[in-house]
């Protein structure tokens, strides 16, 4: 037999190559490692490495936390991220505990999550702007165990707040960061109405942040009266709040961790500062170098100083 054939026969009858060392790890350790990668990395890379990892990546326990944030918004990317989010929610099989969505959330997606995630405790929505259009109120009815609701740069109404408060009786932490766009279009009376809704329907709150909102001392007074268990209150960049005098003293006495309107935002995750826009048009000129008021039209409904 030629030497080449002998070598081929020997290689075909020899022992198979050893499995990679990570294949022998217990499933719970593999799961702990893979969960550190993040949702995108798991679905696009990790589950394709080997059959063992693929099996772990299909375990519903892998999807108790879904983190889809810090993505730049583009319409095509948003559609892909929504499909990825739906797949992750589907794999959780009702075990979803915490989810964070940034730049691509909408009413349809929130409804999908709500229909499959009745155990949800933590919901974070960032830069959904006006794409929810009442979807939050509808979804909240399916979140009876929700403890944290953190909303940034996303428009919600007083009615949304009321329904969330009545549906999510275990809510302990609420963040509502209005952002500069809403700040120039929402008069203080509307944000005071939201503050009253918080006071009336979220009495169990321990932590509340109303960053860059237009509420006044009237709204703050309602919150202090209606939320007696508050431990922390963040009012940074709420330029209509005046904490001089009795209201300021009450806040200091009642709130353990108080952040006042002009306190530093250097440790805050988003750009946030005291802004003084006269109107929506003034805001647009400061943000967009090619702003044309004739294109925007008569969109600025409220024109007031602050």
mmCIF file of C-alpha atoms in Angstrom:
data_model
loop_
_atom_site.group_PDB
_atom_site.id
_atom_site.type_symbol
_atom_site.label_atom_id
_atom_site.label_comp_id
_atom_site.label_asym_id
_atom_site.label_seq_id
_atom_site.Cartn_x
_atom_site.Cartn_y
_atom_site.Cartn_z
ATOM 1 C CA UNK A 1 0.000 0.000 0.000
ATOM 2 C CA UNK A 2 1.467 3.354 -0.915
ATOM 3 C CA UNK A 3 2.504 5.591 1.973
ATOM 4 C CA UNK A 4 -0.133 8.202 1.069
ATOM 5 C CA UNK A 5 -2.920 5.638 1.323
ATOM 6 C CA UNK A 6 -1.599 4.334 4.650
ATOM 7 C CA UNK A 7 -1.615 7.849 6.077
ATOM 8 C CA UNK A 8 -5.167 8.453 4.812
ATOM 9 C CA UNK A 9 -6.379 5.181 6.336
ATOM 10 C CA UNK A 10 -4.700 5.949 9.646
ATOM 11 C CA UNK A 11 -6.260 9.431 9.802
ATOM 12 C CA UNK A 12 -9.744 8.118 9.007
ATOM 13 C CA UNK A 13 -9.626 5.453 11.712
ATOM 14 C CA UNK A 14 -8.010 7.631 14.369
ATOM 15 C CA UNK A 15 -9.830 9.316 17.285
ATOM 16 C CA UNK A 16 -11.904 12.426 16.468
ATOM 17 C CA UNK A 17 -10.441 15.774 17.429
ATOM 18 C CA UNK A 18 -11.273 16.858 20.979
ATOM 19 C CA UNK A 19 -14.232 19.188 21.521
ATOM 20 C CA UNK A 20 -13.455 22.820 22.318
ATOM 21 C CA UNK A 21 -13.048 23.271 26.089
ATOM 22 C CA UNK A 22 -16.055 25.587 26.390
ATOM 23 C CA UNK A 23 -18.425 22.858 25.187
ATOM 24 C CA UNK A 24 -17.862 20.934 28.416
ATOM 25 C CA UNK A 25 -18.912 23.826 30.655
ATOM 26 C CA UNK A 26 -22.168 23.434 32.594
ATOM 27 C CA UNK A 27 -25.110 25.077 30.815
ATOM 28 C CA UNK A 28 -25.664 27.658 33.568
ATOM 29 C CA UNK A 29 -22.043 28.867 33.317
ATOM 30 C CA UNK A 30 -22.229 29.066 29.534
ATOM 31 C CA UNK A 31 -25.454 31.030 29.853
ATOM 32 C CA UNK A 32 -23.878 33.466 32.306
ATOM 33 C CA UNK A 33 -20.982 34.062 29.913
ATOM 34 C CA UNK A 34 -23.124 34.531 26.813
ATOM 35 C CA UNK A 35 -25.520 36.912 28.528
ATOM 36 C CA UNK A 36 -22.647 39.385 28.854
ATOM 37 C CA UNK A 37 -22.489 39.718 25.082
ATOM 38 C CA UNK A 38 -25.806 41.482 24.566
ATOM 39 C CA UNK A 39 -28.845 40.675 22.473
ATOM 40 C CA UNK A 40 -27.376 41.494 19.034
ATOM 41 C CA UNK A 41 -24.154 39.559 19.573
ATOM 42 C CA UNK A 42 -26.015 36.490 20.838
ATOM 43 C CA UNK A 43 -28.386 36.318 17.872
ATOM 44 C CA UNK A 44 -25.890 37.239 15.165
ATOM 45 C CA UNK A 45 -22.767 35.440 16.417
ATOM 46 C CA UNK A 46 -22.817 33.348 19.574
ATOM 47 C CA UNK A 47 -25.632 30.993 18.644
ATOM 48 C CA UNK A 48 -23.775 30.036 15.442
ATOM 49 C CA UNK A 49 -20.548 28.913 17.119
ATOM 50 C CA UNK A 50 -21.598 25.343 17.953
ATOM 51 C CA UNK A 51 -24.636 23.194 18.666
ATOM 52 C CA UNK A 52 -24.100 23.498 22.437
ATOM 53 C CA UNK A 53 -24.179 27.278 22.338
ATOM 54 C CA UNK A 54 -27.136 27.212 19.987
ATOM 55 C CA UNK A 55 -29.080 25.100 22.471
ATOM 56 C CA UNK A 56 -28.215 27.484 25.305
ATOM 57 C CA UNK A 57 -29.215 30.476 23.170
ATOM 58 C CA UNK A 58 -32.677 28.989 22.725
ATOM 59 C CA UNK A 59 -33.222 28.585 26.459
ATOM 60 C CA UNK A 60 -35.956 31.033 27.599
ATOM 61 C CA UNK A 61 -33.865 31.906 30.657
ATOM 62 C CA UNK A 62 -31.322 33.522 28.317
ATOM 63 C CA UNK A 63 -33.884 36.163 27.421
ATOM 64 C CA UNK A 64 -35.031 37.415 30.807
ATOM 65 C CA UNK A 65 -33.080 40.627 30.033
ATOM 66 C CA UNK A 66 -33.141 42.220 26.570
ATOM 67 C CA UNK A 67 -30.885 45.222 25.992
ATOM 68 C CA UNK A 68 -31.284 47.025 22.665
ATOM 69 C CA UNK A 69 -29.956 50.512 23.213
ATOM 70 C CA UNK A 70 -27.383 52.971 21.925
ATOM 71 C CA UNK A 71 -28.217 52.427 18.272
ATOM 72 C CA UNK A 72 -28.271 55.288 15.764
ATOM 73 C CA UNK A 73 -31.707 55.679 14.230
ATOM 74 C CA UNK A 74 -32.103 54.826 10.555
ATOM 75 C CA UNK A 75 -35.356 53.551 9.153
ATOM 76 C CA UNK A 76 -33.860 50.336 7.736
ATOM 77 C CA UNK A 77 -31.867 49.645 10.878
ATOM 78 C CA UNK A 78 -34.956 50.282 12.983
ATOM 79 C CA UNK A 79 -36.891 47.613 11.085
ATOM 80 C CA UNK A 80 -34.098 45.086 11.610
ATOM 81 C CA UNK A 81 -33.867 45.901 15.310
ATOM 82 C CA UNK A 82 -37.614 45.517 15.683
ATOM 83 C CA UNK A 83 -37.415 42.024 14.151
ATOM 84 C CA UNK A 84 -34.535 41.147 16.478
ATOM 85 C CA UNK A 85 -36.494 42.429 19.461
ATOM 86 C CA UNK A 86 -39.545 40.386 18.531
ATOM 87 C CA UNK A 87 -37.429 37.258 18.165
ATOM 88 C CA UNK A 88 -35.813 37.789 21.571
ATOM 89 C CA UNK A 89 -39.199 38.390 23.208
ATOM 90 C CA UNK A 90 -40.598 35.279 21.550
ATOM 91 C CA UNK A 91 -37.696 33.180 22.814
ATOM 92 C CA UNK A 92 -38.257 34.430 26.377
ATOM 93 C CA UNK A 93 -41.568 32.516 26.427
ATOM 94 C CA UNK A 94 -43.080 34.846 29.001
ATOM 95 C CA UNK A 95 -40.012 35.029 31.260
ATOM 96 C CA UNK A 96 -38.945 38.530 30.160
ATOM 97 C CA UNK A 97 -37.966 40.527 33.239
ATOM 98 C CA UNK A 98 -36.281 43.650 31.882
ATOM 99 C CA UNK A 99 -36.116 45.317 28.466
ATOM 100 C CA UNK A 100 -34.439 48.457 27.154
ATOM 101 C CA UNK A 101 -35.304 49.889 23.727
ATOM 102 C CA UNK A 102 -33.649 52.894 22.119
ATOM 103 C CA UNK A 103 -34.431 54.700 18.846
ATOM 104 C CA UNK A 104 -36.818 52.191 17.275
ATOM 105 C CA UNK A 105 -39.733 51.596 19.659
ATOM 106 C CA UNK A 106 -43.292 52.054 18.410
ATOM 107 C CA UNK A 107 -46.859 51.187 19.343
ATOM 108 C CA UNK A 108 -46.877 47.869 17.451
ATOM 109 C CA UNK A 109 -43.709 46.624 19.093
ATOM 110 C CA UNK A 110 -44.846 47.650 22.561
ATOM 111 C CA UNK A 111 -48.130 45.827 22.019
ATOM 112 C CA UNK A 112 -46.213 42.718 20.922
ATOM 113 C CA UNK A 113 -44.053 42.846 24.066
ATOM 114 C CA UNK A 114 -47.080 43.354 26.299
ATOM 115 C CA UNK A 115 -48.912 40.358 24.858
ATOM 116 C CA UNK A 116 -45.990 38.053 25.678
ATOM 117 C CA UNK A 117 -44.382 39.504 28.799
ATOM 118 C CA UNK A 118 -46.787 39.654 31.709
ATOM 119 C CA UNK A 119 -43.878 39.143 34.159
ATOM 120 C CA UNK A 120 -42.076 42.332 33.084
ATOM 121 C CA UNK A 121 -40.554 44.362 35.954
ATOM 122 C CA UNK A 122 -38.395 46.961 34.183
ATOM 123 C CA UNK A 123 -39.199 48.899 30.997
ATOM 124 C CA UNK A 124 -36.890 51.527 29.496
ATOM 125 C CA UNK A 125 -37.910 53.509 26.405
ATOM 126 C CA UNK A 126 -35.481 55.986 24.838
ATOM 127 C CA UNK A 127 -36.033 58.294 21.861
ATOM 128 C CA UNK A 128 -39.311 56.809 20.720
ATOM 129 C CA UNK A 129 -40.509 60.422 20.399
ATOM 130 C CA UNK A 130 -44.179 60.395 19.320
ATOM 131 C CA UNK A 131 -44.187 56.869 17.856
ATOM 132 C CA UNK A 132 -46.072 55.290 20.765
ATOM 133 C CA UNK A 133 -49.308 57.259 20.218
ATOM 134 C CA UNK A 134 -51.236 55.801 23.148
ATOM 135 C CA UNK A 135 -49.508 52.412 23.000
ATOM 136 C CA UNK A 136 -48.031 52.779 26.472
ATOM 137 C CA UNK A 137 -51.439 53.026 28.139
ATOM 138 C CA UNK A 138 -52.660 49.943 26.313
ATOM 139 C CA UNK A 139 -49.513 47.937 27.092
ATOM 140 C CA UNK A 140 -49.463 48.900 30.777
ATOM 141 C CA UNK A 141 -52.605 46.873 31.385
ATOM 142 C CA UNK A 142 -50.534 43.729 30.735
ATOM 143 C CA UNK A 143 -47.708 44.744 33.099
ATOM 144 C CA UNK A 144 -49.166 44.185 36.596
ATOM 145 C CA UNK A 145 -45.705 43.508 38.092
ATOM 146 C CA UNK A 146 -43.929 46.523 36.572
ATOM 147 C CA UNK A 147 -41.645 48.210 39.128
ATOM 148 C CA UNK A 148 -39.568 50.575 36.966
ATOM 149 C CA UNK A 149 -40.697 52.679 34.011
ATOM 150 C CA UNK A 150 -37.993 54.953 32.593
ATOM 151 C CA UNK A 151 -38.932 57.129 29.606
ATOM 152 C CA UNK A 152 -36.514 59.447 27.794
ATOM 153 C CA UNK A 153 -37.285 61.713 24.813
ATOM 154 C CA UNK A 154 -40.614 60.006 24.292
ATOM 155 C CA UNK A 155 -43.965 61.794 24.301
ATOM 156 C CA UNK A 156 -46.636 60.535 26.681
ATOM 157 C CA UNK A 157 -49.842 62.148 27.898
ATOM 158 C CA UNK A 158 -51.526 62.711 31.223
ATOM 159 C CA UNK A 159 -53.923 59.889 30.367
ATOM 160 C CA UNK A 160 -50.982 57.537 29.759
ATOM 161 C CA UNK A 161 -49.634 58.337 33.213
ATOM 162 C CA UNK A 162 -53.001 57.774 34.864
ATOM 163 C CA UNK A 163 -53.547 54.385 33.197
ATOM 164 C CA UNK A 164 -49.983 53.272 33.934
ATOM 165 C CA UNK A 165 -50.407 54.232 37.585
ATOM 166 C CA UNK A 166 -53.709 52.390 37.940
ATOM 167 C CA UNK A 167 -52.505 49.311 36.060
ATOM 168 C CA UNK A 168 -49.026 49.011 37.588
ATOM 169 C CA UNK A 169 -49.664 49.149 41.316
ATOM 170 C CA UNK A 170 -46.146 47.942 42.159
ATOM 171 C CA UNK A 171 -44.427 50.824 40.334
ATOM 172 C CA UNK A 172 -41.593 52.201 42.468
ATOM 173 C CA UNK A 173 -39.424 54.138 40.005
ATOM 174 C CA UNK A 174 -40.600 56.527 37.274
ATOM 175 C CA UNK A 175 -38.417 58.648 34.984
ATOM 176 C CA UNK A 176 -39.851 61.134 32.502
ATOM 177 C CA UNK A 177 -37.201 63.083 30.620
ATOM 178 C CA UNK A 178 -39.081 65.362 28.271
ATOM 179 C CA UNK A 179 -36.169 66.611 26.218
ATOM 180 C CA UNK A 180 -35.770 70.031 24.558
ATOM 181 C CA UNK A 181 -38.272 69.370 21.755
ATOM 182 C CA UNK A 182 -41.193 68.822 24.141
ATOM 183 C CA UNK A 183 -39.879 71.549 26.387
ATOM 184 C CA UNK A 184 -40.523 74.271 23.820
ATOM 185 C CA UNK A 185 -43.928 72.944 22.778
ATOM 186 C CA UNK A 186 -45.511 72.040 26.127
ATOM 187 C CA UNK A 187 -46.818 74.841 28.339
ATOM 188 C CA UNK A 188 -46.324 74.498 32.109
ATOM 189 C CA UNK A 189 -50.035 73.833 32.645
ATOM 190 C CA UNK A 190 -49.806 70.537 30.722
ATOM 191 C CA UNK A 191 -46.773 69.346 32.671
ATOM 192 C CA UNK A 192 -48.529 70.337 35.893
ATOM 193 C CA UNK A 193 -51.428 68.118 34.800
ATOM 194 C CA UNK A 194 -48.949 65.263 34.371
ATOM 195 C CA UNK A 195 -47.525 65.974 37.821
ATOM 196 C CA UNK A 196 -51.017 65.824 39.325
ATOM 197 C CA UNK A 197 -51.608 62.516 37.516
ATOM 198 C CA UNK A 198 -48.396 61.143 39.033
ATOM 199 C CA UNK A 199 -49.458 62.301 42.484
ATOM 200 C CA UNK A 200 -52.944 60.838 42.154
ATOM 201 C CA UNK A 201 -52.136 57.510 40.463
ATOM 202 C CA UNK A 202 -48.574 56.632 41.573
ATOM 203 C CA UNK A 203 -48.648 57.036 45.358
ATOM 204 C CA UNK A 204 -46.174 54.196 45.944
ATOM 205 C CA UNK A 205 -43.257 55.807 44.103
ATOM 206 C CA UNK A 206 -39.853 55.765 45.797
ATOM 207 C CA UNK A 207 -37.856 57.306 42.953
ATOM 208 C CA UNK A 208 -39.009 60.007 40.541
ATOM 209 C CA UNK A 209 -37.120 61.975 37.883
ATOM 210 C CA UNK A 210 -38.782 64.753 35.876
ATOM 211 C CA UNK A 211 -35.828 66.047 33.897
ATOM 212 C CA UNK A 212 -36.276 69.018 31.526
ATOM 213 C CA UNK A 213 -39.985 69.198 32.275
ATOM 214 C CA UNK A 214 -41.978 72.436 32.470
ATOM 215 C CA UNK A 215 -43.899 71.781 35.676
ATOM 216 C CA UNK A 216 -44.076 74.619 38.190
ATOM 217 C CA UNK A 217 -44.179 74.742 41.976
ATOM 218 C CA UNK A 218 -47.870 73.881 41.774
ATOM 219 C CA UNK A 219 -47.117 70.533 40.139
ATOM 220 C CA UNK A 220 -44.250 69.831 42.531
ATOM 221 C CA UNK A 221 -46.499 70.565 45.511
ATOM 222 C CA UNK A 222 -49.008 67.998 44.235
ATOM 223 C CA UNK A 223 -46.263 65.368 43.929
ATOM 224 C CA UNK A 224 -45.006 65.958 47.471
ATOM 225 C CA UNK A 225 -48.568 65.640 48.775
ATOM 226 C CA UNK A 226 -49.489 62.571 46.732
ATOM 227 C CA UNK A 227 -46.229 60.565 46.897
ATOM 228 C CA UNK A 228 -45.338 60.376 50.604
ATOM 229 C CA UNK A 229 -42.828 57.529 50.140
ATOM 230 C CA UNK A 230 -40.513 59.381 47.753
ATOM 231 C CA UNK A 231 -36.851 58.892 48.626
ATOM 232 C CA UNK A 232 -35.227 60.478 45.565
ATOM 233 C CA UNK A 233 -36.430 63.285 43.305
ATOM 234 C CA UNK A 234 -34.563 64.578 40.252
ATOM 235 C CA UNK A 235 -35.669 68.005 39.025
ATOM 236 C CA UNK A 236 -32.619 68.934 36.996
ATOM 237 C CA UNK A 237 -33.231 71.432 34.194
ATOM 238 C CA UNK A 238 -36.828 72.075 35.308
ATOM 239 C CA UNK A 239 -36.455 75.819 34.900
ATOM 240 C CA UNK A 240 -39.952 76.767 36.142
ATOM 241 C CA UNK A 241 -39.301 75.286 39.592
ATOM 242 C CA UNK A 242 -38.323 77.733 42.346
ATOM 243 C CA UNK A 243 -37.094 76.022 45.509
ATOM 244 C CA UNK A 244 -36.518 79.173 47.487
ATOM 245 C CA UNK A 245 -38.699 79.398 50.575
ATOM 246 C CA UNK A 246 -41.066 76.893 52.183
ATOM 247 C CA UNK A 247 -41.298 74.496 49.219
ATOM 248 C CA UNK A 248 -37.540 74.123 49.062
ATOM 249 C CA UNK A 249 -37.350 73.458 52.797
ATOM 250 C CA UNK A 250 -40.089 70.850 52.514
ATOM 251 C CA UNK A 251 -38.241 69.085 49.689
ATOM 252 C CA UNK A 252 -35.052 68.996 51.749
ATOM 253 C CA UNK A 253 -36.909 67.546 54.730
ATOM 254 C CA UNK A 254 -39.041 65.033 52.837
ATOM 255 C CA UNK A 255 -36.601 63.842 50.122
ATOM 256 C CA UNK A 256 -33.389 62.018 51.013
ATOM 257 C CA UNK A 257 -31.775 62.407 47.568
ATOM 258 C CA UNK A 258 -32.858 65.690 45.957
ATOM 259 C CA UNK A 259 -31.409 67.031 42.702
ATOM 260 C CA UNK A 260 -32.398 70.644 42.151
ATOM 261 C CA UNK A 261 -33.069 72.378 38.805
ATOM 262 C CA UNK A 262 -29.601 73.869 38.460
ATOM 263 C CA UNK A 263 -27.613 70.940 39.820
ATOM 264 C CA UNK A 264 -24.858 69.569 37.585
ATOM 265 C CA UNK A 265 -25.747 67.041 34.876
ATOM 266 C CA UNK A 266 -22.144 65.964 34.213
ATOM 267 C CA UNK A 267 -22.908 62.475 35.571
ATOM 268 C CA UNK A 268 -26.089 62.123 33.510
ATOM 269 C CA UNK A 269 -26.134 59.737 30.538
ATOM 270 C CA UNK A 270 -27.760 62.188 28.101
ATOM 271 C CA UNK A 271 -27.056 65.754 27.051
ATOM 272 C CA UNK A 272 -29.045 67.911 29.415
ATOM 273 C CA UNK A 273 -28.767 71.566 30.361
ATOM 274 C CA UNK A 274 -30.823 74.610 31.231
ATOM 275 C CA UNK A 275 -32.014 75.986 27.891
ATOM 276 C CA UNK A 276 -33.741 79.277 27.174
ATOM 277 C CA UNK A 277 -35.661 79.000 23.922
ATOM 278 C CA UNK A 278 -38.233 81.623 23.105
ATOM 279 C CA UNK A 279 -40.213 79.356 20.778
ATOM 280 C CA UNK A 280 -40.142 76.204 18.693
ATOM 281 C CA UNK A 281 -38.583 78.232 15.864
ATOM 282 C CA UNK A 282 -35.820 79.402 18.208
ATOM 283 C CA UNK A 283 -35.190 75.778 19.174
ATOM 284 C CA UNK A 284 -34.944 74.676 15.512
ATOM 285 C CA UNK A 285 -32.431 77.399 14.658
ATOM 286 C CA UNK A 286 -30.221 76.292 17.554
ATOM 287 C CA UNK A 287 -30.303 72.629 16.509
ATOM 288 C CA UNK A 288 -30.357 72.695 12.684
ATOM 289 C CA UNK A 289 -28.039 74.881 10.637
ATOM 290 C CA UNK A 290 -30.259 74.630 7.529
ATOM 291 C CA UNK A 291 -33.522 75.343 9.351
ATOM 292 C CA UNK A 292 -36.166 76.980 7.111
ATOM 293 C CA UNK A 293 -39.242 78.319 8.951
ATOM 294 C CA UNK A 294 -41.295 78.243 5.742
ATOM 295 C CA UNK A 295 -40.861 74.455 5.573
ATOM 296 C CA UNK A 296 -41.828 73.904 9.188
ATOM 297 C CA UNK A 297 -44.789 76.202 8.891
ATOM 298 C CA UNK A 298 -46.935 77.375 11.760
ATOM 299 C CA UNK A 299 -46.063 74.443 14.006
ATOM 300 C CA UNK A 300 -45.115 76.411 17.114
ATOM 301 C CA UNK A 301 -48.421 76.482 18.920
ATOM 302 C CA UNK A 302 -47.031 78.056 22.078
ATOM 303 C CA UNK A 303 -44.750 81.069 22.013
ATOM 304 C CA UNK A 304 -43.647 82.021 25.501
ATOM 305 C CA UNK A 305 -40.479 82.923 27.378
ATOM 306 C CA UNK A 306 -38.685 80.786 29.959
#
